[in-house]
mmCIF file of C-alpha atoms and ligand atoms in Angstrom:
data_model
loop_
_atom_site.group_PDB
_atom_site.id
_atom_site.type_symbol
_atom_site.label_atom_id
_atom_site.label_comp_id
_atom_site.label_asym_id
_atom_site.label_seq_id
_atom_site.Cartn_x
_atom_site.Cartn_y
_atom_site.Cartn_z
ATOM 1 C CA MET A 1 0.000 0.000 0.000
ATOM 2 C CA ILE A 2 1.421 3.287 -1.097
ATOM 3 C CA TRP A 3 -0.408 5.225 1.657
ATOM 4 C CA SER A 4 0.761 3.154 4.608
ATOM 5 C CA GLY A 5 4.248 3.332 3.194
ATOM 6 C CA LEU A 6 4.090 7.088 2.997
ATOM 7 C CA ILE A 7 2.652 7.445 6.471
ATOM 8 C CA GLU A 8 5.262 5.125 7.954
ATOM 9 C CA HIS A 9 7.943 7.122 6.248
ATOM 10 C CA TRP A 10 6.511 10.361 7.624
ATOM 11 C CA PHE A 11 6.231 8.958 11.154
ATOM 12 C CA LYS A 12 9.820 7.820 11.147
ATOM 13 C CA ARG A 13 11.072 11.194 10.078
ATOM 14 C CA ARG A 14 9.263 13.214 12.729
ATOM 15 C CA SER A 15 11.133 13.983 15.898
ATOM 16 C CA ARG A 16 9.495 14.338 19.252
ATOM 17 C CA ALA A 17 9.774 18.120 19.003
ATOM 18 C CA MET A 18 7.945 18.013 15.742
ATOM 19 C CA TRP A 19 5.155 16.019 17.371
ATOM 20 C CA THR A 20 4.869 18.558 20.148
ATOM 21 C CA VAL A 21 4.403 21.267 17.546
ATOM 22 C CA VAL A 22 1.843 19.220 15.651
ATOM 23 C CA ILE A 23 -0.152 18.449 18.796
ATOM 24 C CA THR A 24 0.024 22.020 20.116
ATOM 25 C CA VAL A 25 -1.136 23.477 16.824
ATOM 26 C CA GLY A 26 -3.918 20.897 16.762
ATOM 27 C CA LEU A 27 -5.034 21.785 20.279
ATOM 28 C CA LEU A 28 -4.923 25.526 19.657
ATOM 29 C CA GLY A 29 -6.840 25.052 16.435
ATOM 30 C CA GLY A 30 -9.410 23.046 18.347
ATOM 31 C CA VAL A 31 -9.781 25.739 20.979
ATOM 32 C CA GLY A 32 -10.072 28.398 18.283
ATOM 33 C CA LEU A 33 -12.725 26.396 16.500
ATOM 34 C CA THR A 34 -14.684 25.830 19.692
ATOM 35 C CA GLY A 35 -14.572 29.584 20.347
ATOM 36 C CA ALA A 36 -15.798 30.408 16.864
ATOM 37 C CA PHE A 37 -18.464 27.752 17.119
ATOM 38 C CA ALA A 38 -19.672 29.014 20.487
ATOM 39 C CA GLU A 39 -20.071 32.457 18.958
ATOM 40 C CA VAL A 40 -22.408 31.345 16.219
ATOM 41 C CA SER A 41 -24.212 28.732 18.259
ATOM 42 C CA GLN A 42 -25.378 30.947 21.094
ATOM 43 C CA PRO A 43 -27.717 33.884 20.692
ATOM 44 C CA LEU A 44 -26.295 36.987 22.336
ATOM 45 C CA PHE A 45 -28.711 39.556 23.601
ATOM 46 C CA PRO A 46 -28.710 42.489 25.990
ATOM 47 C CA SER A 47 -29.659 41.705 29.569
ATOM 48 C CA ALA A 48 -33.053 42.706 30.886
ATOM 49 C CA ARG A 49 -34.073 45.381 33.301
ATOM 50 C CA GLY A 50 -35.841 44.460 36.501
ATOM 51 C CA GLU A 51 -35.070 41.974 39.216
ATOM 52 C CA GLN A 52 -36.500 38.914 37.542
ATOM 53 C CA CYS A 53 -38.716 37.713 34.761
ATOM 54 C CA VAL A 54 -42.435 37.052 35.081
ATOM 55 C CA GLU A 55 -41.705 33.316 35.417
ATOM 56 C CA PRO A 56 -38.496 31.415 36.204
ATOM 57 C CA VAL A 57 -35.971 31.824 33.375
ATOM 58 C CA ASP A 58 -35.917 28.163 32.339
ATOM 59 C CA VAL A 59 -39.711 28.184 32.144
ATOM 60 C CA MET A 60 -39.613 31.387 30.092
ATOM 61 C CA ARG A 61 -37.090 29.949 27.648
ATOM 62 C CA ARG A 62 -39.329 26.993 27.040
ATOM 63 C CA ASP A 63 -42.838 28.401 27.292
ATOM 64 C CA HIS A 64 -42.859 32.186 26.785
ATOM 65 C CA PHE A 65 -44.986 31.986 23.645
ATOM 66 C CA GLU A 66 -47.575 29.843 25.445
ATOM 67 C CA PHE A 67 -47.927 32.589 28.039
ATOM 68 C CA LEU A 68 -48.184 35.229 25.330
ATOM 69 C CA LYS A 69 -50.783 33.325 23.335
ATOM 70 C CA HIS A 70 -52.795 32.577 26.433
ATOM 71 C CA GLN A 71 -52.606 36.214 27.468
ATOM 72 C CA ARG A 72 -53.686 37.362 24.020
ATOM 73 C CA ASP A 73 -56.681 35.020 23.924
ATOM 74 C CA LYS A 74 -57.716 36.086 27.391
ATOM 75 C CA THR A 75 -57.556 39.754 26.403
ATOM 76 C CA VAL A 76 -58.848 39.642 22.846
ATOM 77 C CA HIS A 77 -61.589 37.063 23.301
ATOM 78 C CA LYS A 78 -62.606 37.476 26.910
ATOM 79 C CA GLY A 79 -61.648 41.060 27.574
ATOM 80 C CA ILE A 80 -59.595 40.096 30.600
ATOM 81 C CA ARG A 81 -56.542 42.303 31.065
ATOM 82 C CA THR A 82 -53.834 41.246 33.458
ATOM 83 C CA PRO A 83 -50.324 42.630 33.490
ATOM 84 C CA ARG A 84 -48.420 39.449 34.235
ATOM 85 C CA HIS A 85 -47.875 38.053 30.737
ATOM 86 C CA SER A 86 -48.581 41.225 28.839
ATOM 87 C CA LEU A 87 -46.522 41.791 25.711
ATOM 88 C CA VAL A 88 -46.097 45.405 26.739
ATOM 89 C CA GLY A 89 -44.389 44.149 29.891
ATOM 90 C CA CYS A 90 -41.920 42.012 27.935
ATOM 91 C CA ILE A 91 -40.940 45.033 25.872
ATOM 92 C CA ASP A 92 -40.620 47.283 28.919
ATOM 93 C CA CYS A 93 -38.034 45.035 30.534
ATOM 94 C CA HIS A 94 -36.336 43.543 27.494
ATOM 95 C CA ALA A 95 -35.818 46.556 25.210
ATOM 96 C CA ASP A 96 -32.258 47.839 25.305
ATOM 97 C CA LYS A 97 -31.083 51.415 24.867
ATOM 98 C CA ASP A 98 -28.605 52.716 22.312
ATOM 99 C CA THR A 99 -25.628 54.922 23.156
ATOM 100 C CA GLN A 100 -27.858 58.001 22.991
ATOM 101 C CA GLY A 101 -30.195 56.490 25.551
ATOM 102 C CA ARG A 102 -33.002 55.784 23.089
ATOM 103 C CA PHE A 103 -34.880 52.513 23.162
ATOM 104 C CA VAL A 104 -34.029 50.016 20.437
ATOM 105 C CA PRO A 105 -36.882 47.828 19.100
ATOM 106 C CA VAL A 106 -36.764 44.293 20.539
ATOM 107 C CA ASN A 107 -37.063 42.913 17.018
ATOM 108 C CA ALA A 108 -34.068 44.830 15.660
ATOM 109 C CA LYS A 109 -30.965 42.836 14.787
ATOM 110 C CA GLY A 110 -29.111 41.557 17.831
ATOM 111 C CA GLN A 111 -31.899 42.575 20.190
ATOM 112 C CA PHE A 112 -33.639 40.333 22.684
ATOM 113 C CA CYS A 113 -36.482 38.722 20.753
ATOM 114 C CA GLN A 114 -34.772 38.917 17.355
ATOM 115 C CA SER A 115 -31.405 37.374 18.194
ATOM 116 C CA CYS A 116 -32.892 34.317 19.804
ATOM 117 C CA HIS A 117 -35.489 33.811 17.107
ATOM 118 C CA ALA A 118 -32.898 34.230 14.361
ATOM 119 C CA TYR A 119 -30.882 31.509 16.039
ATOM 120 C CA ALA A 120 -33.911 29.243 16.427
ATOM 121 C CA ALA A 121 -35.244 30.154 12.946
ATOM 122 C CA VAL A 122 -38.521 31.409 14.412
ATOM 123 C CA LYS A 123 -40.506 34.142 12.680
ATOM 124 C CA ILE A 124 -43.083 36.218 14.523
ATOM 125 C CA ASP A 125 -45.336 38.912 13.081
ATOM 126 C CA CYS A 126 -46.405 40.441 16.390
ATOM 127 C CA PHE A 127 -44.591 43.733 15.856
ATOM 128 C CA SER A 128 -46.475 44.677 12.733
ATOM 129 C CA CYS A 129 -49.209 45.654 15.197
ATOM 130 C CA HIS A 130 -47.586 45.813 18.618
ATOM 131 C CA ALA A 131 -44.966 48.360 19.602
ATOM 132 C CA ALA A 132 -41.479 46.836 19.669
ATOM 133 C CA ARG A 133 -40.122 49.371 22.141
ATOM 134 C CA PRO A 134 -41.464 51.024 25.257
ATOM 135 C CA THR A 135 -43.343 54.227 24.632
ATOM 136 C CA GLU A 136 -40.881 57.037 24.986
ATOM 137 C CA ARG A 137 -41.678 60.397 26.354
ATOM 138 C CA VAL A 138 -39.982 62.986 24.193
ATOM 139 C CA SER A 139 -38.400 65.714 26.183
ATOM 140 C CA GLN A 140 -39.463 69.207 25.101
ATOM 141 C CA SER A 141 -36.578 70.890 26.853
ATOM 142 C CA PRO A 142 -33.473 71.648 24.747
HETATM 143 C C1 HEC B 201 -53.111 42.321 13.209
HETATM 144 C C2 HEC B 201 -52.561 42.978 14.373
HETATM 145 C C3 HEC B 201 -51.989 42.095 15.470
HETATM 146 C C4 HEC B 201 -50.988 41.164 15.344
HETATM 147 C C5 HEC B 201 -50.230 40.750 14.109
HETATM 148 C C6 HEC B 201 -50.755 40.644 16.693
HETATM 149 N N1 HEC B 201 -51.592 41.263 17.595
HETATM 150 FE FE1 HEC B 201 -51.654 40.957 19.592
HETATM 151 N N2 HEC B 201 -53.203 42.242 19.760
HETATM 152 C C7 HEC B 201 -53.734 42.962 18.730
HETATM 153 C C8 HEC B 201 -54.849 43.755 19.246
HETATM 154 C C9 HEC B 201 -55.695 44.739 18.437
HETATM 155 C C10 HEC B 201 -54.947 43.450 20.627
HETATM 156 C C11 HEC B 201 -55.975 44.002 21.615
HETATM 157 C C12 HEC B 201 -55.600 45.406 22.032
HETATM 158 C C13 HEC B 201 -54.573 45.409 23.085
HETATM 159 O O1 HEC B 201 -54.822 44.888 24.160
HETATM 160 O O2 HEC B 201 -53.472 45.982 22.856
HETATM 161 C C14 HEC B 201 -53.890 42.502 20.910
HETATM 162 C C15 HEC B 201 -53.632 41.984 22.175
HETATM 163 C C16 HEC B 201 -52.591 41.148 22.472
HETATM 164 C C17 HEC B 201 -52.241 40.727 23.811
HETATM 165 C C18 HEC B 201 -52.964 41.113 25.091
HETATM 166 C C19 HEC B 201 -52.543 42.486 25.526
HETATM 167 C C20 HEC B 201 -51.249 42.436 26.300
HETATM 168 O O3 HEC B 201 -50.235 42.992 25.862
HETATM 169 O O4 HEC B 201 -51.261 41.775 27.341
HETATM 170 C C21 HEC B 201 -51.143 39.930 23.719
HETATM 171 C C22 HEC B 201 -50.395 39.227 24.829
HETATM 172 C C23 HEC B 201 -50.823 39.854 22.308
HETATM 173 N N3 HEC B 201 -51.713 40.609 21.578
HETATM 174 C C24 HEC B 201 -49.766 39.124 21.816
HETATM 175 C C25 HEC B 201 -49.476 39.017 20.469
HETATM 176 C C26 HEC B 201 -48.412 38.187 19.954
HETATM 177 C C27 HEC B 201 -47.471 37.333 20.805
HETATM 178 C C28 HEC B 201 -48.407 38.336 18.600
HETATM 179 C C29 HEC B 201 -47.497 37.657 17.586
HETATM 180 C C30 HEC B 201 -47.531 36.209 17.612
HETATM 181 C C31 HEC B 201 -49.484 39.262 18.276
HETATM 182 N N4 HEC B 201 -50.107 39.655 19.435
HETATM 183 C C32 HEC B 201 -49.798 39.695 16.998
HETATM 184 C C33 HEC B 201 -53.323 42.968 17.430
HETATM 185 C C34 HEC B 201 -52.352 42.142 16.880
HETATM 186 C C1 HEC B 202 -39.907 42.930 35.278
HETATM 187 C C2 HEC B 202 -39.065 42.765 34.104
HETATM 188 C C3 HEC B 202 -39.395 41.652 33.128
HETATM 189 C C4 HEC B 202 -40.587 41.408 32.461
HETATM 190 C C5 HEC B 202 -41.914 42.151 32.595
HETATM 191 C C6 HEC B 202 -40.330 40.299 31.561
HETATM 192 N N1 HEC B 202 -39.045 39.865 31.703
HETATM 193 FE FE1 HEC B 202 -38.204 38.282 30.714
HETATM 194 N N2 HEC B 202 -36.565 38.424 31.904
HETATM 195 C C7 HEC B 202 -36.322 39.424 32.837
HETATM 196 C C8 HEC B 202 -35.060 39.149 33.511
HETATM 197 C C9 HEC B 202 -34.423 40.001 34.601
HETATM 198 C C10 HEC B 202 -34.564 37.935 32.953
HETATM 199 C C11 HEC B 202 -33.294 37.194 33.351
HETATM 200 C C12 HEC B 202 -32.259 37.175 32.268
HETATM 201 C C13 HEC B 202 -31.681 38.539 31.957
HETATM 202 O O1 HEC B 202 -31.203 39.230 32.834
HETATM 203 O O2 HEC B 202 -31.673 38.895 30.752
HETATM 204 C C14 HEC B 202 -35.520 37.523 31.929
HETATM 205 C C15 HEC B 202 -35.394 36.381 31.133
HETATM 206 C C16 HEC B 202 -36.222 36.058 30.064
HETATM 207 C C17 HEC B 202 -36.016 34.978 29.120
HETATM 208 C C18 HEC B 202 -34.850 34.019 29.136
HETATM 209 C C19 HEC B 202 -33.666 34.673 28.497
HETATM 210 C C20 HEC B 202 -32.436 33.790 28.532
HETATM 211 O O3 HEC B 202 -31.468 34.184 29.168
HETATM 212 O O4 HEC B 202 -32.468 32.718 27.928
HETATM 213 C C21 HEC B 202 -37.038 35.017 28.211
HETATM 214 C C22 HEC B 202 -37.237 34.109 27.012
HETATM 215 C C23 HEC B 202 -37.899 36.102 28.596
HETATM 216 N N3 HEC B 202 -37.374 36.717 29.710
HETATM 217 C C24 HEC B 202 -39.037 36.478 27.913
HETATM 218 C C25 HEC B 202 -39.957 37.367 28.390
HETATM 219 C C26 HEC B 202 -41.295 37.555 27.820
HETATM 220 C C27 HEC B 202 -41.805 36.881 26.576
HETATM 221 C C28 HEC B 202 -41.934 38.456 28.620
HETATM 222 C C29 HEC B 202 -43.360 38.955 28.527
HETATM 223 C C30 HEC B 202 -44.388 37.922 28.663
HETATM 224 C C31 HEC B 202 -40.989 38.854 29.678
HETATM 225 N N4 HEC B 202 -39.822 38.172 29.504
HETATM 226 C C32 HEC B 202 -41.282 39.787 30.683
HETATM 227 C C33 HEC B 202 -37.134 40.510 33.104
HETATM 228 C C34 HEC B 202 -38.440 40.651 32.655
HETATM 229 C C1 HEC B 203 -34.032 32.332 24.741
HETATM 230 C C2 HEC B 203 -34.430 32.470 23.362
HETATM 231 C C3 HEC B 203 -35.685 33.286 23.045
HETATM 232 C C4 HEC B 203 -35.955 34.581 23.400
HETATM 233 C C5 HEC B 203 -35.069 35.529 24.167
HETATM 234 C C6 HEC B 203 -37.264 34.878 22.858
HETATM 235 N N1 HEC B 203 -37.764 33.787 22.206
HETATM 236 FE FE1 HEC B 203 -39.638 33.621 21.406
HETATM 237 N N2 HEC B 203 -39.208 31.720 20.818
HETATM 238 C C7 HEC B 203 -38.016 31.047 21.034
HETATM 239 C C8 HEC B 203 -38.100 29.725 20.452
HETATM 240 C C9 HEC B 203 -36.993 28.670 20.484
HETATM 241 C C10 HEC B 203 -39.376 29.625 19.866
HETATM 242 C C11 HEC B 203 -39.961 28.445 19.087
HETATM 243 C C12 HEC B 203 -40.441 27.422 20.041
HETATM 244 C C13 HEC B 203 -41.190 26.294 19.370
HETATM 245 O O1 HEC B 203 -41.761 26.520 18.289
HETATM 246 O O2 HEC B 203 -41.185 25.228 19.955
HETATM 247 C C14 HEC B 203 -40.054 30.893 20.124
HETATM 248 C C15 HEC B 203 -41.345 31.167 19.728
HETATM 249 C C16 HEC B 203 -42.003 32.371 19.968
HETATM 250 C C17 HEC B 203 -43.369 32.640 19.579
HETATM 251 C C18 HEC B 203 -44.310 31.672 18.857
HETATM 252 C C19 HEC B 203 -44.038 31.708 17.385
HETATM 253 C C20 HEC B 203 -45.006 30.805 16.642
HETATM 254 O O3 HEC B 203 -44.998 30.865 15.404
HETATM 255 O O4 HEC B 203 -45.745 30.059 17.279
HETATM 256 C C21 HEC B 203 -43.656 33.907 19.997
HETATM 257 C C22 HEC B 203 -44.977 34.638 19.836
HETATM 258 C C23 HEC B 203 -42.462 34.429 20.644
HETATM 259 N N3 HEC B 203 -41.482 33.458 20.605
HETATM 260 C C24 HEC B 203 -42.373 35.686 21.182
HETATM 261 C C25 HEC B 203 -41.221 36.215 21.747
HETATM 262 C C26 HEC B 203 -41.074 37.594 22.171
HETATM 263 C C27 HEC B 203 -42.140 38.638 22.056
HETATM 264 C C28 HEC B 203 -39.807 37.707 22.668
HETATM 265 C C29 HEC B 203 -39.151 38.933 23.245
HETATM 266 C C30 HEC B 203 -39.893 39.630 24.318
HETATM 267 C C31 HEC B 203 -39.170 36.401 22.575
HETATM 268 N N4 HEC B 203 -40.056 35.526 21.996
HETATM 269 C C32 HEC B 203 -37.905 36.109 23.006
HETATM 270 C C33 HEC B 203 -36.918 31.541 21.702
HETATM 271 C C34 HEC B 203 -36.814 32.802 22.281
#
């Protein structure tokens, strides 16, 4: 076999120092790859305001849309308005501010709802009707 012959030849010619280099480069490459992979595989979003979410975080990660849909049905069909799972509340706590102190829409690139949904390939149309940032009071003073 030409391949085994070549490999054997290569093995014989490598010194221990050479192996150290090969292994080190391999390890560093691996670490670099893991870093790059972690960057694309985890949604990054600004942290929220407020002490805590409306439900425990692990529950929110899994079920937030169930709460929202339930809340919507309660409000739209039954006229019951409760603040707990209100979409307005989500926006109030989860909208970030830009360097000028203005609110950024939660569905803008890299923002809370958008970044996670982009990662999970989820599309929502909620913000064609609902405000994607807290209502801002515009200051009249100069
Ligand atoms: C076609 C416009 C429209 C779209 C699209 C829409 N909504 Fe609504 N939604 C409304 C209207 C109108 C109300 C009732 C008025 C109100 O309470 O603001 C409402 C009420 C709600 C409420 C109850 C009020 C509150 O904030 O607690 C929730 C929750 C809600 N919608 C969530 C959603 C979610 C989540 C989506 C996306 C999956 C969505 N809506 C998409 C129009 C829309
Ligand atoms: C009183 C402020 C507040 C409100 C209202 C609120 N949240 Fe949160 N939320 C938080 C905090 C604080 C965390 C913890 C993580 C952080 O600091 O970003 C969190 C975490 C989350 C997470 C998990 C994020 C992660 O790290 O994986 C999701 C999803 C979430 N919220 C969705 C919602 C939705 C949807 C609503 C509206 C139904 C909502 N939140 C309302 C403050 C709030
Ligand atoms: C921690 C990641 C994460 C964050 C942050 C997040 N979502 Fe989601 N969201 C998901 C995932 C994953 C799904 C799809 C779950 C499924 O289909 O099983 C989803 C689904 C939804 C759905 C249902 C979509 C459908 O077609 O049924 C709505 C509505 C929704 N999210 C609203 C929001 C809103 C509003 C915010 C910001 C306040 C938000 N989400 C923040 C991960 C997130």
